[in-house]
Structures are given as structure tokens and as C-alpha cells.
Tab-separated table of C-alpha atoms in Angstrom:
chain	number	residue	atom	x	y	z
T	1173	MET	CA	86.125	122.775	57.617
T	1174	SER	CA	88.641	120.832	58.856
T	1175	LEU	CA	92.099	122.600	59.603
T	1176	ASP	CA	96.080	121.315	58.599
T	1177	TYR	CA	97.917	119.965	61.504
T	1178	THR	CA	100.311	117.931	62.343
T	1179	ALA	CA	100.056	114.333	65.162
T	1180	ALA	CA	101.567	116.323	67.487
T	1181	GLU	CA	100.279	119.431	67.551
T	1182	MET	CA	97.352	117.159	67.770
T	1183	MET	CA	98.850	115.793	71.396
T	1184	THR	CA	99.667	119.318	71.998
T	1185	VAL	CA	96.283	120.362	72.165
T	1186	THR	CA	94.790	117.889	73.889
T	1187	ALA	CA	96.722	117.621	77.103
T	1188	ALA	CA	95.905	121.619	77.330
T	1189	ARG	CA	92.664	121.223	76.511
T	1190	ALA	CA	93.098	118.565	79.756
T	1191	LEU	CA	94.097	121.678	82.017
T	1192	ALA	CA	91.173	123.945	83.975
T	1193	ASN	CA	91.265	127.340	84.681
T	1194	GLY	CA	92.683	127.775	87.997
T	1195	THR	CA	94.448	124.415	88.550
T	1196	THR	CA	97.613	124.995	90.175
T	1197	CYS	CA	99.923	122.623	88.095
T	1198	PHE	CA	103.964	120.867	88.705
T	1199	VAL	CA	105.063	121.239	84.637
T	1200	GLY	CA	107.523	118.788	83.836
T	1201	ILE	CA	110.004	120.114	80.829
T	1202	GLY	CA	109.498	119.425	77.223
T	1203	LEU	CA	105.867	118.277	76.073
T	1204	PRO	CA	104.438	118.653	79.604
T	1205	SER	CA	105.838	122.262	79.785
T	1206	GLU	CA	104.414	122.594	75.865
T	1207	ALA	CA	100.404	121.925	76.869
T	1208	ALA	CA	100.591	123.779	80.046
T	1209	ASN	CA	101.666	126.736	78.706
T	1210	LEU	CA	99.480	126.595	75.377
T	1211	ALA	CA	97.029	125.650	77.963
T	1212	ARG	CA	97.592	129.227	80.625
T	1213	LEU	CA	97.355	131.296	76.857
T	1214	THR	CA	94.579	129.931	76.126
T	1215	HIS	CA	91.339	128.947	77.860
T	1216	ALA	CA	93.302	129.046	81.149
T	1217	PRO	CA	95.010	132.529	81.602
T	1218	GLU	CA	94.170	131.691	85.452
T	1219	VAL	CA	96.590	128.492	85.744
T	1220	VAL	CA	99.489	128.305	88.315
T	1221	LEU	CA	102.045	127.105	86.617
T	1222	ILE	CA	105.214	125.436	89.345
T	1223	TYR	CA	108.787	124.242	88.161
T	1224	GLU	CA	110.717	121.948	90.093
T	1225	SER	CA	113.657	124.812	90.349
T	1226	GLY	CA	110.902	126.851	93.075
T	1227	THR	CA	109.310	128.879	90.877
T	1228	LEU	CA	106.217	129.664	91.080
T	1229	GLN	CA	102.970	131.527	88.519
T	1230	THR	CA	105.542	131.605	86.290
T	1231	LYS	CA	104.539	132.533	83.631
T	1232	PRO	CA	107.148	131.858	80.712
T	1233	ASN	CA	106.977	133.988	77.253
T	1234	VAL	CA	109.001	130.763	75.590
T	1235	LEU	CA	109.361	127.032	76.841
T	1236	PRO	CA	111.893	126.400	78.674
T	1237	LEU	CA	115.074	123.952	78.356
T	1238	SER	CA	115.781	122.786	81.922
T	1239	ILE	CA	113.848	124.052	84.997
T	1240	GLY	CA	117.300	125.908	85.974
T	1241	ASP	CA	116.183	128.562	82.704
T	1242	GLY	CA	115.811	131.800	83.838
T	1243	GLU	CA	112.701	132.303	82.087
T	1244	LEU	CA	111.007	130.293	84.662
T	1245	CYS	CA	112.889	132.913	87.501
T	1246	GLU	CA	112.457	135.818	85.671
T	1247	THR	CA	108.611	136.083	84.587
T	1248	ALA	CA	107.623	133.902	87.897
T	1249	LEU	CA	105.202	135.255	91.091
T	1250	THR	CA	107.784	134.468	93.527
T	1251	THR	CA	110.901	131.205	93.977
T	1252	VAL	CA	110.883	129.999	96.309
T	1253	SER	CA	114.061	127.332	97.387
T	1254	VAL	CA	113.599	123.150	96.292
T	1255	PRO	CA	113.037	121.545	99.597
T	1256	GLU	CA	110.183	124.330	100.560
T	1257	MET	CA	108.728	123.187	96.661
T	1258	PHE	CA	108.911	119.764	97.404
T	1259	ARG	CA	108.089	120.047	101.697
T	1260	TYR	CA	105.388	122.627	101.946
T	1261	TRP	CA	103.417	122.976	97.981
T	1262	LEU	CA	104.239	119.320	97.088
T	1263	GLN	CA	103.736	117.197	99.883
T	1264	GLY	CA	101.447	120.061	101.833
T	1265	GLY	CA	98.709	119.482	99.222
T	1266	HIS	CA	98.896	122.201	97.431
T	1267	VAL	CA	98.940	120.463	93.876
T	1268	ASP	CA	95.903	119.965	91.616
T	1269	VAL	CA	98.152	118.537	88.524
T	1270	GLY	CA	101.165	116.944	88.345
T	1271	PHE	CA	101.986	117.183	84.160
T	1272	LEU	CA	104.776	114.284	83.189
T	1273	GLY	CA	106.286	113.003	80.664
T	1274	THR	CA	108.506	109.880	80.094
T	1275	ALA	CA	110.624	107.575	78.607
T	1276	GLN	CA	108.561	103.981	78.967
T	1277	ILE	CA	105.692	103.135	80.766
T	1278	ASP	CA	103.314	99.946	81.140
T	1279	ARG	CA	99.582	99.444	81.277
T	1280	TYR	CA	99.209	100.295	84.557
T	1281	CYS	CA	101.398	103.919	84.189
T	1282	ASN	CA	104.642	102.985	85.221
T	1283	LEU	CA	106.803	104.998	84.534
T	1284	ASN	CA	111.365	105.072	83.745
T	1285	THR	CA	113.365	107.625	83.008
T	1286	THR	CA	116.411	106.370	84.688
T	1287	LEU	CA	117.472	103.728	82.280
T	1288	ILE	CA	117.278	101.338	79.482
T	1289	GLY	CA	117.778	97.242	79.004
T	1290	ASP	CA	119.646	95.756	82.568
T	1291	TYR	CA	120.423	97.435	85.448
T	1292	ARG	CA	123.746	96.887	85.968
T	1293	GLU	CA	124.902	96.542	82.103
T	1294	PRO	CA	122.550	99.877	80.233
T	1295	LYS	CA	122.468	100.462	76.675
T	1296	VAL	CA	121.173	103.956	77.513
T	1297	ARG	CA	120.938	106.065	81.080
T	1298	LEU	CA	118.203	108.749	81.247
T	1299	PRO	CA	118.501	111.970	83.359
T	1300	GLY	CA	116.535	110.423	86.236
T	1301	GLY	CA	113.576	110.526	87.880
T	1302	GLY	CA	113.643	114.417	89.244
T	1303	GLY	CA	110.803	115.526	91.508
T	1304	ALA	CA	108.054	113.082	89.131
T	1305	PRO	CA	108.273	110.092	91.581
T	1306	GLU	CA	106.977	112.999	94.335
T	1307	ILE	CA	104.573	114.212	91.909
T	1308	ALA	CA	103.198	111.353	90.841
T	1309	THR	CA	102.275	110.548	94.896
T	1310	ASN	CA	101.241	113.801	96.133
T	1311	ALA	CA	99.872	115.410	93.015
T	1312	GLY	CA	95.935	115.656	93.496
T	1313	GLU	CA	95.977	113.657	89.990
T	1314	VAL	CA	98.731	113.116	87.247
T	1315	PHE	CA	97.959	113.449	83.379
T	1316	ILE	CA	101.207	111.919	81.267
T	1317	THR	CA	101.789	112.860	78.832
T	1318	VAL	CA	104.140	111.042	75.763
T	1319	LYS	CA	104.254	110.391	71.830
T	1320	HIS	CA	102.990	107.037	71.389
T	1321	SER	CA	105.270	103.547	69.955
T	1322	ARG	CA	106.287	100.831	71.017
T	1323	ARG	CA	110.121	101.521	72.229
T	1324	THR	CA	108.222	103.504	74.758
T	1325	PHE	CA	104.776	101.784	75.725
T	1326	VAL	CA	106.155	98.471	76.295
T	1327	GLU	CA	105.515	95.073	78.305
T	1328	ALA	CA	107.266	96.016	81.736
T	1329	VAL	CA	109.362	99.187	82.278
T	1330	ASP	CA	113.302	98.190	82.370
T	1331	PHE	CA	113.322	100.091	85.572
T	1332	VAL	CA	110.519	102.001	87.987
T	1333	THR	CA	111.267	105.228	88.532
T	1334	THR	CA	107.691	106.899	88.563
T	1335	VAL	CA	104.845	104.874	90.247
T	1336	GLY	CA	101.562	105.010	88.484
T	1337	PHE	CA	100.031	101.823	90.229
T	1338	GLY	CA	102.597	99.175	90.755
T	1339	ARG	CA	103.418	96.326	88.542
T	1340	ASP	CA	100.095	94.295	89.258
T	1341	GLY	CA	98.181	97.919	89.316
T	1342	ARG	CA	97.132	98.173	93.599
T	1343	ALA	CA	100.778	99.998	94.600
T	1344	ARG	CA	98.201	102.795	95.980
T	1345	ASP	CA	95.370	100.348	97.523
T	1346	GLY	CA	95.153	101.111	101.641
T	1347	VAL	CA	97.949	103.965	101.195
T	1348	PRO	CA	97.312	106.573	103.323
T	1349	ASN	CA	97.140	110.502	102.203
T	1350	ILE	CA	98.511	110.636	98.272
T	1351	GLY	CA	97.286	111.142	95.036
T	1352	ARG	CA	94.629	109.786	92.901
T	1353	GLY	CA	97.841	108.908	90.801
T	1354	PRO	CA	97.923	109.302	86.898
T	1355	THR	CA	94.070	109.773	85.764
T	1356	ARG	CA	94.934	110.135	82.531
T	1357	VAL	CA	97.622	109.843	79.329
T	1358	ILE	CA	97.903	112.106	75.840
T	1359	THR	CA	99.364	110.512	72.849
T	1360	ASP	CA	99.877	111.421	69.310
T	1361	LEU	CA	97.244	108.974	68.671
T	1362	CYS	CA	94.366	108.937	71.736
T	1363	VAL	CA	93.260	109.121	74.992
T	1364	MET	CA	93.909	106.518	77.312
T	1365	LYS	CA	92.761	106.579	81.191
T	1366	PRO	CA	93.308	104.283	84.072
T	1367	ASP	CA	90.134	101.222	84.220
T	1368	PRO	CA	88.072	102.510	87.771
T	1369	GLU	CA	88.799	98.620	89.249
T	1370	THR	CA	92.239	97.072	87.365
T	1371	LYS	CA	93.736	100.470	86.671
T	1372	GLU	CA	95.207	99.163	83.574
T	1373	LEU	CA	95.205	102.078	80.913
T	1374	VAL	CA	92.227	101.792	78.678
T	1375	VAL	CA	91.914	103.954	75.455
T	1376	VAL	CA	88.974	106.336	75.707
T	1377	SER	CA	89.527	108.045	72.254
T	1378	LEU	CA	90.860	108.261	68.961
T	1379	HIS	CA	92.276	111.020	67.979
T	1380	PRO	CA	90.805	112.053	63.757
T	1381	GLY	CA	92.072	109.012	61.812
T	1382	VAL	CA	93.956	107.108	63.997
T	1383	THR	CA	92.679	103.434	63.920
T	1384	ALA	CA	92.241	101.071	66.659
T	1385	GLU	CA	94.727	98.791	64.894
T	1386	GLN	CA	97.364	102.146	64.909
T	1387	VAL	CA	97.258	102.020	68.371
T	1388	GLN	CA	97.615	98.359	68.758
T	1389	GLU	CA	100.376	98.468	66.585
T	1390	ALA	CA	102.150	101.314	68.170
T	1391	SER	CA	102.317	99.546	71.399
T	1392	GLY	CA	103.981	96.055	73.060
T	1393	TRP	CA	101.048	94.761	74.996
T	1394	GLU	CA	97.099	93.793	73.747
T	1395	ILE	CA	95.592	97.231	74.388
T	1396	ARG	CA	92.015	97.617	75.796
T	1397	PHE	CA	89.205	99.735	74.173
T	1398	ALA	CA	86.509	101.350	76.366
T	1399	GLU	CA	82.975	100.034	74.747
T	1400	ARG	CA	82.185	103.266	73.818
T	1401	LEU	CA	85.095	104.723	72.016
T	1402	GLU	CA	84.919	108.487	71.020
T	1403	THR	CA	86.491	110.847	68.906
T	1404	THR	CA	88.982	113.664	69.978
T	1405	PRO	CA	87.615	116.496	69.346
T	1406	GLU	CA	90.057	118.830	66.737
T	1407	PRO	CA	93.002	121.808	67.206
T	1408	GLY	CA	91.258	124.618	66.910
T	1409	ALA	CA	92.558	128.180	64.429
T	1410	GLU	CA	92.863	129.919	67.834
T	1411	GLU	CA	95.066	127.095	69.102
T	1412	LEU	CA	96.800	125.927	66.144
T	1413	ASN	CA	98.150	129.991	66.112
T	1414	VAL	CA	98.971	130.024	69.589
T	1415	LEU	CA	101.178	127.244	69.459
T	1416	ARG	CA	102.582	127.744	66.546
T	1417	GLU	CA	104.056	131.014	67.152
T	1418	LEU	CA	104.851	130.269	70.805
T	1419	LYS	CA	107.030	127.312	69.697
T	1420	ALA	CA	108.427	129.649	66.474
T	1421	ARG	CA	108.823	132.481	68.975
T	1422	THR	CA	111.192	129.753	71.224
T	1423	ALA	CA	113.310	128.628	68.447
T	1424	ARG	CA	114.307	132.214	68.061
T	1425	HIS	CA	114.579	133.340	71.489
T	1426	HIS	CA	116.755	130.254	72.062
T	1427	ALA	CA	118.833	131.245	69.030
T	1428	GLY	CA	119.180	134.054	70.081
T	1429	ASN	CA	117.082	135.765	68.367
T	1430	GLU	CA	114.926	137.059	70.719
T	1431	THR	CA	114.550	138.016	74.372
T	1432	GLY	CA	112.353	136.678	76.877
T	1433	ALA	CA	109.411	138.652	78.161
T	1434	GLN	CA	106.409	138.089	80.320
T	1435	ALA	CA	103.511	137.382	78.491
């Protein structure tokens, strides 16, 4: 029997399922954090979550507002300095997956979280890269989760904050000692993966009820679709219940109505 769920829940559950149990994951704030913690609370209890502020194996009971949220430190196995986090853990090859979000993405998985518009006179200034450029370079692979719209999926990002495969798809060619880069993009419409040769994003799976035309309409370039296009499995009842309770608990906590505790 089909369950009722939103497009946002479909995206989060699909992204969570991408994380295998026992994986070490460097987590971004927002949608990546939501998906990673859903994975930890369901099928992947031994996933090791690392946040940019230096918290290792953190198990937040509520979703953090930022990397400086006290919930992360309080529920972590330990906390290390930011230089140690990046130099030893990330650059040392101890991170399996980097889980990132973005404001803009192009067909070669380049990400923009710096600004919208011209660099000298931007329409909007964004928070910046944070640790994303280093995560995308050094993690074993990178998952990206973002809502699908023409504003986000653009022909060319206004600024390359975080390199996926470069403007021509060849940025990683011949570069030693770096990770595989982006291996999947999960949106509220579909799942995309880079073509093994060209590195251009290809839709490999459509979420239930979503058409190829909808994906194209929400994208700023001519989208490629896999020859054998699959349908993404629907969320399960447990996944939805855990996700909804996590978000409700988070809302109560940040409204000052509940104290966080280790889960």
C-alpha cells in the first residue's frame, strides 16, 4: 500500500539510503544533515558523522542550526580542532563520503555557494564555501542533495565555489591523491549520476509520479536520461515516522520547548 509523503520527504529518504552502515561521512548543514541523521536513526546506526566544527561521531538528537550548534559537541564522541579535522581526518583520507548542499549546480557538478550574479556587483551574497571545497576534493566520494529548480540547476554557475569536474568536465583528469568527486545528486524529482566518460549529469532514476518533462522543465540545460530509467523506491513507514519525529523534535527544541539529548 502506498504511503502519503511529500517531495521533500522523498528526497531526504532517498539521500539517507545512499549512506551505508559504517560509512564515515563529513556532513553539511541543512538537507545533508537531515538525510545523514535519518540514515543513522534507521538503517545505518554505525555511520560516523563528522561536522566541520571538529565533532567526531556525533549523534544529535535534534538537527543543528549551524556547525557551531552545541548539540553537536554535546553528543559527539570527541571534538578536535578545525585544523586537525581538515589536515588529519579529511586530507588524511579518513572520510568516505562528503554530503553537501548548494545554491547552484551545473551539468558537471560544480557548486556555487558564494554569490548570485556578477562577482563585482552581485545580486545576492551567499554564505560561501566553508569546508565544501576541501570536502569535495578529499572525501572518497561526494553526495549532493538539493531541491530541483531552474534557479538551482543552471547552465553555468555564477561562481565556482566547489569544483565538481570543472567547467569542461576534466578538472580531475590526471590529478593524484584526490577523491572520486560527486557520484550522485539527489533532488526532490530524481537521482542523477555523472556519466563515466564525460562526467555530465545523467538522470538514472525518477521519483514516483515524476516525469522526464518535469525534470527538464526544472533544469537550465538539456538534461540527459539513462537508457534504462528506473523508478526510485518509495519511502517506508518507519523512515517517514522517524524523519517526521526528528523534524518535530527539532522544531520544539529550537523553539525552546525541549532539551536535546543523545539519541
